[in-house]
């Protein structure tokens, strides 16, 4: 009986000793901290493409200004009736040479008929233009006249507007067949004005493009203005 009691006491002592040793041993590492929360995604900003010039025209195009009378100052602005007749003939010539799609075939037919029907009137208009330039420039009038007429031809042959110009000239050419010689000047002035609508529309579109591009630049590509550095250069006097 005494032996059993001693055995229980011995076992209890061993258990207590093991518990004490376990308490004094190395502690378990702490649980890892939870990861920090992921930052909120940045908002997506959509930048629209920068406006482009109409009809594939180049940037920086010199657009004729609008005068105080509300008329855009093109090569056909404020010209004499004689010059208007000759400019219309020039526009017709440009169309006959450049509007070569099958749907524009009537232009060349109409132009040939126009030259034949109005041969005398066109000759008179040509002489009148010479007289006007001679009055302004004297005996050296040929060079300024040719320079001006080169501008006229280039104006009507401008590639971005050529398609619309050909369409407009086709309508006018079909009407020209019925024009009598006595009505050449009035029809030329009317036809020239109708062809001018093509270019006025283009210039309005170009003005709108420049305004839209300016707003885009101000919002998405602001230009930093720097103060110019003073120099000792003397400005030239013009």
Short mmCIF file of C-alpha atoms in Angstrom, two decimals, residues 45-51 212-223:
data_model
loop_
_atom_site.label_atom_id
_atom_site.label_comp_id
_atom_site.label_asym_id
_atom_site.label_seq_id
_atom_site.Cartn_x
_atom_site.Cartn_y
_atom_site.Cartn_z
CA UNK A 45 -8.64 59.07 -67.96
CA UNK A 46 -9.67 58.91 -71.61
CA UNK A 47 -7.86 61.42 -73.83
CA UNK A 48 -9.58 61.80 -77.20
CA UNK A 49 -7.40 62.09 -80.29
CA UNK A 50 -6.34 65.59 -81.27
CA UNK A 51 -8.57 67.10 -83.98
CA UNK A 212 -11.18 72.60 -81.75
CA UNK A 213 -7.44 71.93 -81.82
CA UNK A 214 -6.84 74.99 -79.66
CA UNK A 215 -9.31 73.72 -77.05
CA UNK A 216 -7.68 70.28 -77.13
CA UNK A 217 -4.22 71.75 -76.65
CA UNK A 218 -5.38 73.90 -73.74
CA UNK A 219 -6.91 70.89 -71.99
CA UNK A 220 -4.53 68.05 -72.79
CA UNK A 221 -1.27 69.67 -73.88
CA UNK A 222 -0.89 73.04 -72.16
CA UNK A 223 2.16 74.99 -73.26
#
